[in-house]
Coordinates of C-alpha atoms in Angstrom, one line a residue:
Chain A
M25 CA -54.6 5.4 39.1
L26 CA -55.4 6.7 35.6
G27 CA -57.7 9.3 37.1
R28 CA -54.9 10.6 39.3
R29 CA -52.5 10.9 36.3
R30 CA -55.1 12.8 34.3
K31 CA -55.8 15.1 37.2
R32 CA -52.1 15.7 37.7
R33 CA -51.5 16.5 34.0
N34 CA -54.5 18.9 34.1
I35 CA -53.1 20.7 37.1
V36 CA -49.7 21.0 35.5
M37 CA -51.1 22.5 32.3
E38 CA -53.4 24.8 34.1
A39 CA -50.5 26.0 36.2
L40 CA -48.4 26.6 33.1
C41 CA -51.1 28.6 31.5
I42 CA -51.6 30.7 34.6
A43 CA -47.8 31.2 34.7
A44 CA -47.9 32.4 31.0
T45 CA -50.6 34.9 31.8
I46 CA -48.7 36.2 34.8
I47 CA -45.5 36.5 32.7
G48 CA -47.6 38.6 30.2
L49 CA -48.9 40.9 32.9
L50 CA -45.4 41.2 34.5
L51 CA -44.0 42.3 31.1
L52 CA -46.6 45.1 30.9
A53 CA -45.9 46.1 34.4
S54 CA -42.2 46.1 33.8
I55 CA -42.5 48.3 30.7
L56 CA -44.8 50.8 32.5
T57 CA -42.6 50.9 35.7
T58 CA -39.4 51.4 33.6
L59 CA -41.1 54.3 31.8
L60 CA -42.4 55.9 35.0
W61 CA -39.1 55.3 36.8
L62 CA -36.9 56.9 34.1
G63 CA -39.5 59.3 32.7
V64 CA -41.2 61.1 35.6
G65 CA -37.9 62.6 36.8
G66 CA -37.6 64.7 33.6
L67 CA -41.2 66.0 33.6
S68 CA -41.2 69.7 34.0
A69 CA -42.9 72.7 32.4
T70 CA -39.9 73.2 30.2
V71 CA -40.7 69.9 28.4
F72 CA -44.0 71.4 27.2
T73 CA -42.9 75.0 26.7
S74 CA -39.5 74.8 25.1
V75 CA -38.4 73.4 21.8
T76 CA -35.6 70.9 21.3
K77 CA -32.2 72.5 21.9
P78 CA -28.6 71.5 21.8
P79 CA -27.4 69.3 24.7
G80 CA -26.9 71.2 27.9
S81 CA -29.2 74.1 27.2
H82 CA -32.4 73.0 28.8
G83 CA -34.4 72.1 25.8
G84 CA -37.9 70.7 25.7
L85 CA -40.1 68.7 23.4
L86 CA -42.6 71.3 22.3
N87 CA -41.9 71.1 18.6
A88 CA -42.0 67.3 18.8
I89 CA -45.3 67.2 20.6
I90 CA -46.9 69.7 18.3
G91 CA -45.5 67.9 15.3
T92 CA -47.0 64.6 16.5
L93 CA -50.4 66.3 17.1
V94 CA -50.4 67.9 13.7
Q95 CA -49.4 64.9 11.7
T96 CA -51.6 62.5 13.7
A97 CA -54.6 64.9 13.2
I98 CA -54.0 65.3 9.4
G99 CA -53.4 61.6 9.0
T100 CA -56.6 60.8 10.8
V101 CA -58.6 63.4 8.9
I102 CA -57.5 62.1 5.5
G103 CA -57.6 58.4 6.4
T104 CA -60.9 58.3 8.3
P105 CA -63.3 59.3 5.4
I106 CA -61.6 56.9 3.0
G107 CA -61.7 54.1 5.5
M108 CA -65.4 54.7 6.3
M109 CA -66.3 54.8 2.6
V110 CA -64.4 51.5 2.0
G111 CA -66.1 49.9 5.0
T112 CA -69.5 51.2 3.8
Y113 CA -68.8 49.6 0.4
L114 CA -68.0 46.3 2.0
A115 CA -71.0 46.3 4.3
E116 CA -73.7 47.9 2.1
Y117 CA -72.7 47.5 -1.5
G118 CA -70.2 44.8 -2.1
G119 CA -72.2 41.9 -0.8
S120 CA -70.2 38.7 -1.3
S121 CA -68.9 39.5 -4.7
F122 CA -65.4 38.6 -5.7
I123 CA -64.3 42.2 -5.9
S124 CA -65.5 42.9 -2.4
S125 CA -63.8 39.9 -0.8
A126 CA -60.6 40.9 -2.6
I127 CA -60.9 44.4 -1.1
R128 CA -61.6 43.0 2.3
Y129 CA -58.6 40.7 2.0
V130 CA -56.2 43.4 0.8
S131 CA -57.4 45.8 3.6
D132 CA -56.7 43.1 6.2
V133 CA -53.3 42.4 4.8
L134 CA -52.5 46.2 4.8
L135 CA -53.6 46.2 8.5
S136 CA -50.6 44.1 9.5
A137 CA -48.2 45.2 6.7
P138 CA -44.8 46.5 8.0
S139 CA -45.2 50.2 8.5
I140 CA -41.7 50.9 7.5
L141 CA -42.7 49.9 3.9
I142 CA -45.5 52.4 3.9
G143 CA -42.8 55.0 4.8
L144 CA -40.7 53.9 1.8
F145 CA -43.8 54.0 -0.4
I146 CA -44.6 57.6 0.5
Y147 CA -40.9 58.4 0.1
Q148 CA -41.0 57.2 -3.5
L149 CA -44.4 58.7 -4.2
I150 CA -44.2 62.1 -2.4
V151 CA -40.8 62.9 -1.0
Q152 CA -38.7 62.3 -4.1
P153 CA -41.0 64.1 -6.6
M154 CA -41.5 67.0 -4.2
G155 CA -37.8 67.3 -3.7
G156 CA -37.7 67.1 0.1
F157 CA -39.0 65.6 3.4
S158 CA -42.2 67.2 4.6
G159 CA -44.8 67.1 7.4
L160 CA -47.4 66.5 4.6
A161 CA -45.6 63.3 3.5
G162 CA -45.5 62.1 7.1
S163 CA -49.2 62.8 7.5
L164 CA -50.0 60.9 4.3
A165 CA -47.9 57.9 5.4
L166 CA -49.9 57.9 8.7
A167 CA -53.2 58.2 6.7
V168 CA -52.3 55.0 4.8
I169 CA -52.0 53.2 8.2
V170 CA -55.3 54.7 9.4
I171 CA -57.4 53.4 6.4
P172 CA -57.4 49.7 7.0
I173 CA -58.1 50.1 10.7
V174 CA -61.2 52.3 10.0
V175 CA -62.3 50.0 7.2
R176 CA -62.4 47.0 9.6
T177 CA -64.4 48.7 12.4
T178 CA -66.8 50.5 10.0
E179 CA -67.7 47.3 8.2
D180 CA -68.1 45.3 11.5
M181 CA -70.2 48.1 13.1
L182 CA -72.4 48.5 10.0
R183 CA -73.1 44.8 9.9
L184 CA -74.3 44.9 13.5
I185 CA -77.1 47.2 12.6
P186 CA -80.4 45.4 12.2
V187 CA -81.9 45.2 8.7
S188 CA -85.3 46.3 10.1
L189 CA -83.8 49.7 10.9
R190 CA -82.7 50.1 7.3
E191 CA -86.1 48.9 6.0
A192 CA -88.0 51.3 8.3
A193 CA -86.0 54.2 6.9
A194 CA -86.4 53.0 3.3
A195 CA -90.1 52.6 3.8
L196 CA -90.3 56.3 4.7
G197 CA -89.0 57.0 1.2
A198 CA -85.4 57.7 2.2
P199 CA -82.9 56.9 -0.6
K200 CA -80.1 54.4 0.1
W201 CA -77.4 57.0 0.7
K202 CA -79.6 58.8 3.2
V203 CA -80.4 55.6 5.0
I204 CA -76.7 54.9 5.3
V205 CA -75.6 58.4 6.3
L206 CA -78.5 59.5 8.5
V207 CA -79.5 56.1 10.0
C208 CA -76.7 53.6 9.8
Y209 CA -73.7 55.9 10.5
R210 CA -75.6 57.4 13.4
A211 CA -76.4 54.0 14.9
A212 CA -72.8 52.9 14.4
R213 CA -71.3 56.1 15.6
D214 CA -69.7 54.9 18.8
G215 CA -68.2 51.8 17.1
I216 CA -66.7 53.8 14.3
M217 CA -65.4 56.4 16.8
T218 CA -63.7 53.5 18.6
G219 CA -62.0 52.4 15.4
V220 CA -60.9 56.0 14.7
L221 CA -59.5 56.3 18.3
L222 CA -57.6 53.0 18.0
A223 CA -56.2 54.3 14.7
V224 CA -55.1 57.5 16.4
A225 CA -53.4 55.5 19.1
R226 CA -51.6 53.4 16.6
I227 CA -50.2 56.2 14.4
A228 CA -49.3 58.5 17.3
G229 CA -46.6 56.1 18.3
E230 CA -45.4 55.2 14.8
T231 CA -41.7 55.9 14.2
A232 CA -40.5 53.9 11.2
P233 CA -42.8 55.5 8.5
L234 CA -41.9 59.0 9.6
L235 CA -38.1 58.4 9.3
F236 CA -38.5 58.5 5.5
T237 CA -41.3 61.1 5.2
S238 CA -41.3 63.9 7.7
L239 CA -37.7 63.0 8.8
G240 CA -37.7 64.9 12.1
N241 CA -36.7 68.5 12.7
L242 CA -34.8 69.9 15.7
N243 CA -36.0 73.4 15.0
W244 CA -39.4 74.9 15.5
S245 CA -41.5 74.4 12.3
I246 CA -45.1 73.8 11.6
S247 CA -44.8 74.2 7.9
L248 CA -46.3 71.2 6.2
T249 CA -43.8 71.5 3.3
R250 CA -40.7 71.3 5.5
P251 CA -39.4 68.5 7.6
M252 CA -41.4 68.2 10.8
A253 CA -40.5 66.9 14.2
S254 CA -42.5 64.2 16.0
L255 CA -42.2 62.6 19.4
P256 CA -41.3 59.1 18.3
V257 CA -38.6 60.2 15.9
T258 CA -37.2 62.7 18.5
I259 CA -37.1 60.0 21.1
Y260 CA -35.3 57.7 18.6
Q261 CA -32.7 60.4 17.9
Y262 CA -32.2 61.4 21.6
S263 CA -32.2 57.9 23.2
G264 CA -29.1 56.9 21.1
S265 CA -27.2 60.1 21.9
A266 CA -24.4 60.4 24.4
F267 CA -25.8 63.4 26.3
A268 CA -27.5 62.7 29.6
D269 CA -30.1 65.5 29.3
W270 CA -31.1 64.2 25.8
V271 CA -31.5 60.7 27.1
Q272 CA -33.5 62.0 30.0
L273 CA -35.8 63.9 27.5
A274 CA -36.1 60.7 25.4
W275 CA -37.4 58.8 28.4
T276 CA -39.8 61.6 29.4
G277 CA -41.0 61.7 25.8
A278 CA -41.4 57.9 25.8
L279 CA -43.5 58.2 29.0
L280 CA -45.7 60.9 27.4
I281 CA -46.3 59.0 24.2
T282 CA -47.1 55.8 26.0
A283 CA -49.4 57.5 28.4
G284 CA -51.2 59.2 25.5
V285 CA -51.5 56.0 23.4
L286 CA -52.7 53.8 26.3
A287 CA -55.2 56.5 27.5
T288 CA -56.6 56.8 24.0
N289 CA -56.9 53.0 23.8
I290 CA -58.7 52.8 27.1
I291 CA -61.1 55.6 26.2
A292 CA -61.9 53.8 22.9
R293 CA -62.7 50.6 24.8
L294 CA -64.9 52.4 27.3
L295 CA -66.7 54.1 24.4
L296 CA -67.5 50.8 22.8
R297 CA -68.6 49.2 26.1
G298 CA -70.8 52.2 26.9
S299 CA -72.6 51.8 23.6
R300 CA -73.5 48.2 24.1
Chain B
M17 CA -103.7 69.1 -10.1
Q18 CA -102.6 65.5 -10.4
Q19 CA -100.0 66.5 -13.0
A20 CA -98.6 69.0 -10.6
A21 CA -98.3 66.4 -7.9
A22 CA -96.6 64.0 -10.3
L23 CA -94.2 66.7 -11.3
G24 CA -93.5 67.4 -7.7
T25 CA -92.5 63.8 -6.9
L26 CA -90.4 63.7 -10.1
R27 CA -88.6 66.8 -9.1
R28 CA -88.0 65.4 -5.6
R29 CA -86.9 62.0 -6.9
L30 CA -84.4 63.3 -9.4
P31 CA -81.9 64.7 -6.9
T32 CA -82.2 61.7 -4.6
N33 CA -81.4 59.4 -7.5
V34 CA -78.4 61.6 -8.3
G35 CA -77.4 61.4 -4.6
D36 CA -77.6 57.7 -4.7
A37 CA -75.5 57.4 -7.8
V38 CA -72.9 59.8 -6.5
F39 CA -72.7 58.0 -3.1
A40 CA -72.5 54.6 -4.7
A41 CA -69.8 55.8 -7.1
A42 CA -67.8 57.3 -4.3
V43 CA -67.8 54.2 -2.1
R44 CA -67.0 52.0 -5.1
A45 CA -64.1 54.3 -6.0
S46 CA -62.8 54.1 -2.4
G47 CA -63.0 50.3 -2.6
A48 CA -61.0 50.4 -5.8
F49 CA -58.6 52.8 -4.1
V50 CA -57.6 50.2 -1.6
L51 CA -56.7 47.7 -4.3
I52 CA -54.8 50.5 -6.2
L53 CA -53.0 51.4 -2.9
L54 CA -51.6 47.9 -2.5
G55 CA -50.6 47.7 -6.2
A56 CA -48.9 51.1 -5.9
I57 CA -46.9 50.1 -2.8
I58 CA -45.6 47.0 -4.6
M59 CA -44.9 48.9 -7.8
S60 CA -43.1 51.8 -6.1
L61 CA -40.8 49.4 -4.1
F62 CA -40.1 47.3 -7.2
I63 CA -39.4 50.3 -9.4
G64 CA -37.2 51.9 -6.7
G65 CA -35.3 48.6 -6.4
L66 CA -35.0 48.0 -10.1
P67 CA -31.5 49.5 -10.5
A68 CA -30.2 47.2 -7.7
F69 CA -32.0 44.1 -9.2
R70 CA -30.6 45.0 -12.7
R71 CA -27.1 45.5 -11.3
F72 CA -26.8 42.4 -9.1
G73 CA -29.4 40.1 -10.7
V74 CA -30.5 37.0 -8.6
G75 CA -27.2 37.3 -6.8
F76 CA -28.7 40.2 -4.8
I77 CA -30.7 37.7 -2.8
T78 CA -27.8 35.2 -2.3
S79 CA -24.9 37.6 -1.8
T80 CA -23.7 38.3 1.8
D81 CA -21.7 41.4 0.8
W82 CA -22.8 44.8 2.0
D83 CA -20.0 47.2 1.1
P84 CA -21.0 50.8 0.5
V85 CA -17.4 51.8 -0.4
K86 CA -17.2 49.3 -3.3
Q87 CA -20.9 49.8 -4.1
I88 CA -21.6 46.1 -3.7
F89 CA -24.8 45.2 -2.0
G90 CA -26.4 41.8 -1.1
A91 CA -29.5 40.9 0.8
A92 CA -28.6 37.5 2.2
V93 CA -27.5 38.7 5.7
S94 CA -30.6 40.8 6.2
I95 CA -33.0 38.1 4.9
Y96 CA -31.3 35.5 7.2
G97 CA -31.5 37.9 10.1
T98 CA -35.2 38.7 9.4
L99 CA -36.2 35.0 9.2
I100 CA -34.1 33.7 12.1
T101 CA -35.2 36.4 14.5
S102 CA -38.9 36.0 13.5
V103 CA -38.9 32.2 13.7
L104 CA -37.1 32.2 17.0
A105 CA -39.6 34.8 18.3
L106 CA -42.5 32.5 17.4
V107 CA -40.9 29.6 19.1
L108 CA -40.8 31.6 22.3
A109 CA -44.1 33.4 21.8
V110 CA -46.5 30.6 20.7
P111 CA -46.5 28.6 24.0
L112 CA -46.9 31.8 26.1
A113 CA -49.7 33.1 23.8
F114 CA -51.4 29.8 23.8
G115 CA -51.3 29.7 27.6
I116 CA -52.8 33.2 27.8
A117 CA -55.5 32.4 25.3
F118 CA -56.3 29.1 27.2
Y119 CA -56.4 30.9 30.5
L120 CA -58.7 33.7 29.1
T121 CA -61.2 31.3 27.5
E122 CA -61.4 28.4 29.9
L123 CA -59.6 29.0 33.2
A124 CA -60.1 32.6 34.3
P125 CA -63.0 33.6 36.5
T126 CA -65.5 35.6 34.5
W127 CA -64.8 38.8 36.4
L128 CA -61.1 38.6 35.6
R129 CA -61.4 37.9 31.9
R130 CA -62.1 41.4 30.8
P131 CA -59.3 43.2 32.8
V132 CA -56.7 40.6 31.9
G133 CA -57.8 40.6 28.3
T134 CA -57.6 44.4 28.2
A135 CA -54.1 44.3 29.7
V136 CA -52.9 41.9 27.0
E137 CA -54.4 44.1 24.4
L138 CA -52.7 47.2 25.9
L139 CA -49.4 45.3 25.6
A140 CA -50.1 45.3 21.8
A141 CA -50.8 49.0 21.8
I142 CA -47.4 50.1 23.2
P143 CA -45.4 51.7 20.4
S144 CA -42.6 49.7 18.9
I145 CA -39.9 52.3 19.8
I146 CA -40.9 51.9 23.5
Y147 CA -40.2 48.2 23.3
G148 CA -36.8 49.1 21.8
M149 CA -35.8 51.4 24.6
W150 CA -37.2 49.1 27.3
G151 CA -35.4 46.1 25.7
F152 CA -32.1 48.0 25.5
F153 CA -32.4 49.2 29.1
V154 CA -33.8 46.1 30.7
I155 CA -33.4 43.0 28.6
V156 CA -29.9 43.7 27.1
P157 CA -28.2 43.9 30.5
V158 CA -30.0 40.8 31.8
M159 CA -29.0 38.9 28.7
G160 CA -25.4 40.2 28.6
Q161 CA -24.6 39.8 32.3
I162 CA -26.7 36.8 33.4
I163 CA -28.3 34.6 30.7
E164 CA -25.6 34.6 28.0
P165 CA -22.5 34.0 30.2
W166 CA -24.4 31.2 31.9
V167 CA -25.6 29.5 28.7
I168 CA -22.1 29.9 27.0
D169 CA -20.5 28.3 30.1
A170 CA -23.1 25.5 30.2
I171 CA -23.4 24.4 26.6
G172 CA -20.9 26.6 24.6
D173 CA -18.3 23.8 24.5
I174 CA -20.6 21.0 23.2
P175 CA -19.8 20.4 19.6
V176 CA -22.3 21.5 16.9
I177 CA -25.0 22.8 19.3
G178 CA -22.4 24.8 21.1
N179 CA -21.7 26.8 18.0
L180 CA -25.1 28.3 18.3
F181 CA -24.2 29.7 21.7
Q182 CA -20.7 31.1 21.4
G183 CA -19.0 34.4 21.3
P184 CA -18.7 37.3 23.7
P185 CA -21.9 38.0 25.7
F186 CA -22.7 41.5 24.4
G187 CA -26.3 41.3 25.4
T188 CA -27.4 42.6 22.0
G189 CA -27.8 40.2 19.1
I190 CA -30.1 37.7 17.4
A191 CA -31.3 36.1 20.6
T192 CA -32.2 39.4 22.3
A193 CA -34.0 40.6 19.2
A194 CA -36.0 37.4 19.1
I195 CA -37.0 37.8 22.7
I196 CA -38.2 41.4 22.2
L197 CA -40.1 40.3 19.0
A198 CA -41.6 37.5 21.0
I199 CA -42.9 39.9 23.7
M200 CA -44.3 42.1 20.9
V201 CA -46.2 39.4 19.1
I202 CA -47.5 37.6 22.1
P203 CA -50.5 39.9 22.5
F204 CA -51.4 39.6 18.8
I205 CA -51.3 35.8 18.8
A206 CA -53.0 35.5 22.2
A207 CA -55.9 37.9 21.3
T208 CA -56.5 36.2 18.0
M209 CA -56.3 32.7 19.5
R210 CA -58.7 33.7 22.2
D211 CA -61.2 34.9 19.6
V212 CA -60.7 31.7 17.7
F213 CA -61.2 29.5 20.8
D214 CA -64.4 31.5 21.6
T215 CA -65.9 30.3 18.3
V216 CA -66.1 26.7 19.5
P217 CA -69.8 25.9 20.2
P218 CA -70.3 25.6 24.0
V219 CA -72.3 22.4 23.5
Y220 CA -69.2 20.5 22.2
K221 CA -67.2 21.5 25.3
E222 CA -70.0 20.8 27.6
S223 CA -70.5 17.3 26.1
A224 CA -66.8 16.6 26.8
Y225 CA -67.0 18.0 30.3
G226 CA -70.1 15.8 30.8
L227 CA -68.1 12.8 29.8
G228 CA -65.7 13.6 32.6
C229 CA -62.9 15.3 30.6
T230 CA -60.6 17.6 32.5
T231 CA -60.2 21.2 31.3
W232 CA -56.9 20.3 29.6
E233 CA -58.5 17.4 27.8
V234 CA -61.3 19.5 26.6
M235 CA -58.7 22.0 25.2
R236 CA -56.6 19.2 23.6
S237 CA -59.3 17.0 22.2
I238 CA -62.1 19.4 21.5
V239 CA -61.0 23.0 21.2
L240 CA -57.6 22.5 19.4
P241 CA -58.9 20.0 16.8
Y242 CA -61.9 22.2 16.1
T243 CA -59.8 25.4 15.6
R244 CA -56.5 23.9 14.4
V245 CA -56.4 25.7 11.0
S246 CA -57.3 29.1 12.6
V247 CA -54.7 28.6 15.4
I248 CA -52.0 28.2 12.7
G249 CA -53.5 31.3 11.1
S250 CA -53.1 33.3 14.3
I251 CA -49.4 32.1 14.5
M252 CA -48.9 33.2 10.9
L253 CA -50.3 36.6 11.8
G254 CA -47.7 36.9 14.6
L255 CA -45.0 35.9 12.1
G256 CA -46.2 38.6 9.7
R257 CA -45.9 41.1 12.5
A258 CA -42.5 40.0 13.6
L259 CA -41.0 40.0 10.0
G260 CA -41.5 43.8 9.5
E261 CA -40.9 45.0 13.0
T262 CA -38.4 47.8 12.8
M263 CA -37.6 50.1 15.7
A264 CA -37.5 47.6 18.5
V265 CA -35.1 45.3 16.6
T266 CA -32.9 48.2 15.6
F267 CA -32.2 48.9 19.2
V268 CA -31.2 45.4 20.3
I269 CA -29.8 43.4 17.3
G270 CA -26.3 44.9 17.3
N271 CA -26.5 45.8 13.5
T272 CA -23.6 44.2 11.7
D273 CA -23.4 43.1 8.0
R274 CA -22.2 39.6 8.7
I275 CA -24.1 36.3 9.2
S276 CA -23.5 35.2 12.7
T277 CA -23.6 31.4 13.4
S278 CA -24.0 32.1 17.1
L279 CA -27.5 33.2 18.2
F280 CA -25.7 35.6 20.7
G281 CA -23.9 37.3 17.8
P282 CA -25.0 40.6 16.2
S283 CA -26.8 40.7 12.9
N284 CA -29.4 42.9 11.2
T285 CA -32.8 42.5 9.6
I286 CA -34.3 44.0 6.4
A287 CA -36.3 46.5 8.4
S288 CA -33.4 47.5 10.7
I289 CA -30.9 48.0 7.9
V290 CA -33.3 50.1 5.9
A291 CA -34.0 52.3 9.0
L292 CA -30.3 52.6 9.8
E293 CA -28.7 53.0 6.4
F294 CA -31.4 55.2 4.8
P295 CA -30.0 58.5 6.2
E296 CA -26.7 57.8 4.4
S297 CA -28.3 56.9 1.1
P298 CA -28.6 59.9 -1.2
A299 CA -31.5 60.0 -3.6
G300 CA -30.7 58.1 -6.9
S301 CA -27.8 56.2 -5.4
L302 CA -27.3 52.4 -5.9
K303 CA -27.5 52.1 -2.1
L304 CA -30.9 53.6 -1.9
S305 CA -32.1 51.4 -4.7
S306 CA -30.7 48.4 -2.8
L307 CA -32.6 49.4 0.3
L308 CA -35.8 49.7 -1.7
A309 CA -35.1 46.3 -3.3
L310 CA -34.8 45.0 0.3
G311 CA -38.1 46.6 1.1
F312 CA -39.7 44.9 -1.9
I313 CA -38.4 41.5 -0.7
L314 CA -39.7 42.2 2.8
F315 CA -43.1 43.1 1.3
V316 CA -43.3 40.0 -0.7
I317 CA -42.3 37.8 2.3
S318 CA -44.7 39.4 4.7
F319 CA -47.5 39.6 2.1
I320 CA -47.3 35.9 1.5
V321 CA -47.3 35.2 5.3
L322 CA -50.2 37.5 6.0
A323 CA -52.2 36.3 3.0
I324 CA -51.9 32.7 4.2
S325 CA -52.8 33.8 7.8
R326 CA -56.0 35.5 6.6
L327 CA -56.9 32.6 4.5
L328 CA -56.6 30.2 7.5
L329 CA -58.4 32.6 9.9
R330 CA -61.3 33.4 7.5
P331 CA -63.5 30.4 8.3
R332 CA -63.5 31.1 12.0
L333 CA -63.3 34.8 12.3
G334 CA -65.0 35.7 9.1
A335 CA -62.2 38.1 8.2

């Protein structure tokens, strides 16, 4: 009798867990189908060739797409080297000292810190002293988000490299920095690239930090010292509007950004799997 | 001859030593930069919020007023909204995330683990604003037309408990925000829990199976006790995420400056009020300072939660 009760409880718990997993997968499916359903209808060449325009005049999203590409690129280019250096310090120099565990700790906290606060920080640090919103400020806010992601993967990947490889290089007379740059970085390249791609995917969809830094711009501008448009901020502005064509563009933009983010994510995972 | 060779090595060694010193200094400086960055974020929010703290004192945290016309600002409504939505979100998310993590570590056939795991991680990668739009388009009508009227009819008249489920069924509000937040943190909690469960030595589990334990019994009596502390850490990580979530909440919480006793009523959170009110807050105004002060409070809350989370996760995940 006891056996039967235990078995029944086991079946119930297993069923609940499978149900939880199915709910999770259905949520993903629901989000993706909603985006496809509402977004595909608005896909046309105009979206990519025309800038945002007043409602009713067949605008596109060109400036928003370019703005997102520019700010994501600059944010990645600034954040990646810093993140790699910090990760290198943690894996190769810091050891288990107090200061290095403090840095690791702070970096991990920054990894999950609310991105809206990073926007407020850059607003205080850059936007107010410079006297205006700018694409540069937006890029810097995104760079701050990139750093902890790259720190984490760089450290993890460098730790996976066998000590014998380092010793072999050192035995040939290579100084430590050359061992790291020419041997370790090369061996960890795919892993670090994965981290960078995940960071790109993360910042490309960020909205909150850009609201206070690059602000958004409905006109064509690629000047880094002026407010700059971005897909997420434009989507935010458009989706709350009362104009049907703006709302349609918002959904199309949402589809584009999600497709880009998920594709980057999947490429990053394939890269890591291919290297193992 | 010998002297020349020695000179040669010396000449060659000199720049490499310099290279080592420069490289070491650079990575050390970057390490210090991370610490400075955190300090700078805290300081900038605090300095920005100082005028508001000076003007309202401790009352800033306890006051429920938010009146831009009279220039009176209080944080209590937003702090309440932030905490209640995040805690409710956890109540909804933890059982589901646990189920997913359990499924992925013990139940799923090996060939299915990677695709399902990847799908859950992709859920975490979807930008927050997409959750907002999807929530507004899909969840809000379901809540407003089906779930809320049904719940209000069923238990809205019961004293005390009923107060939590009263008011017109707008669809937007605290409950809807909690649901969206729950969906957003499920993948984070599930992925972390899965990694934590994977650290249990197989021999422990196999011993229990060998004694005739069912899968659920292995989970309950071996895996959970072994990973208890880190499981709480993964839940705290989810809480840290939920507290600072901005865009998705802004879409669905209804955004009012009052404390709602009903879970179906509108409210706001620190992040949502900052995002919404910022455009109407000119530089140097008391309102902007109040928003920065709110940001400072949010940073302190989420920093404490995330710090505890990392502390609890460290022994298992080595983070």
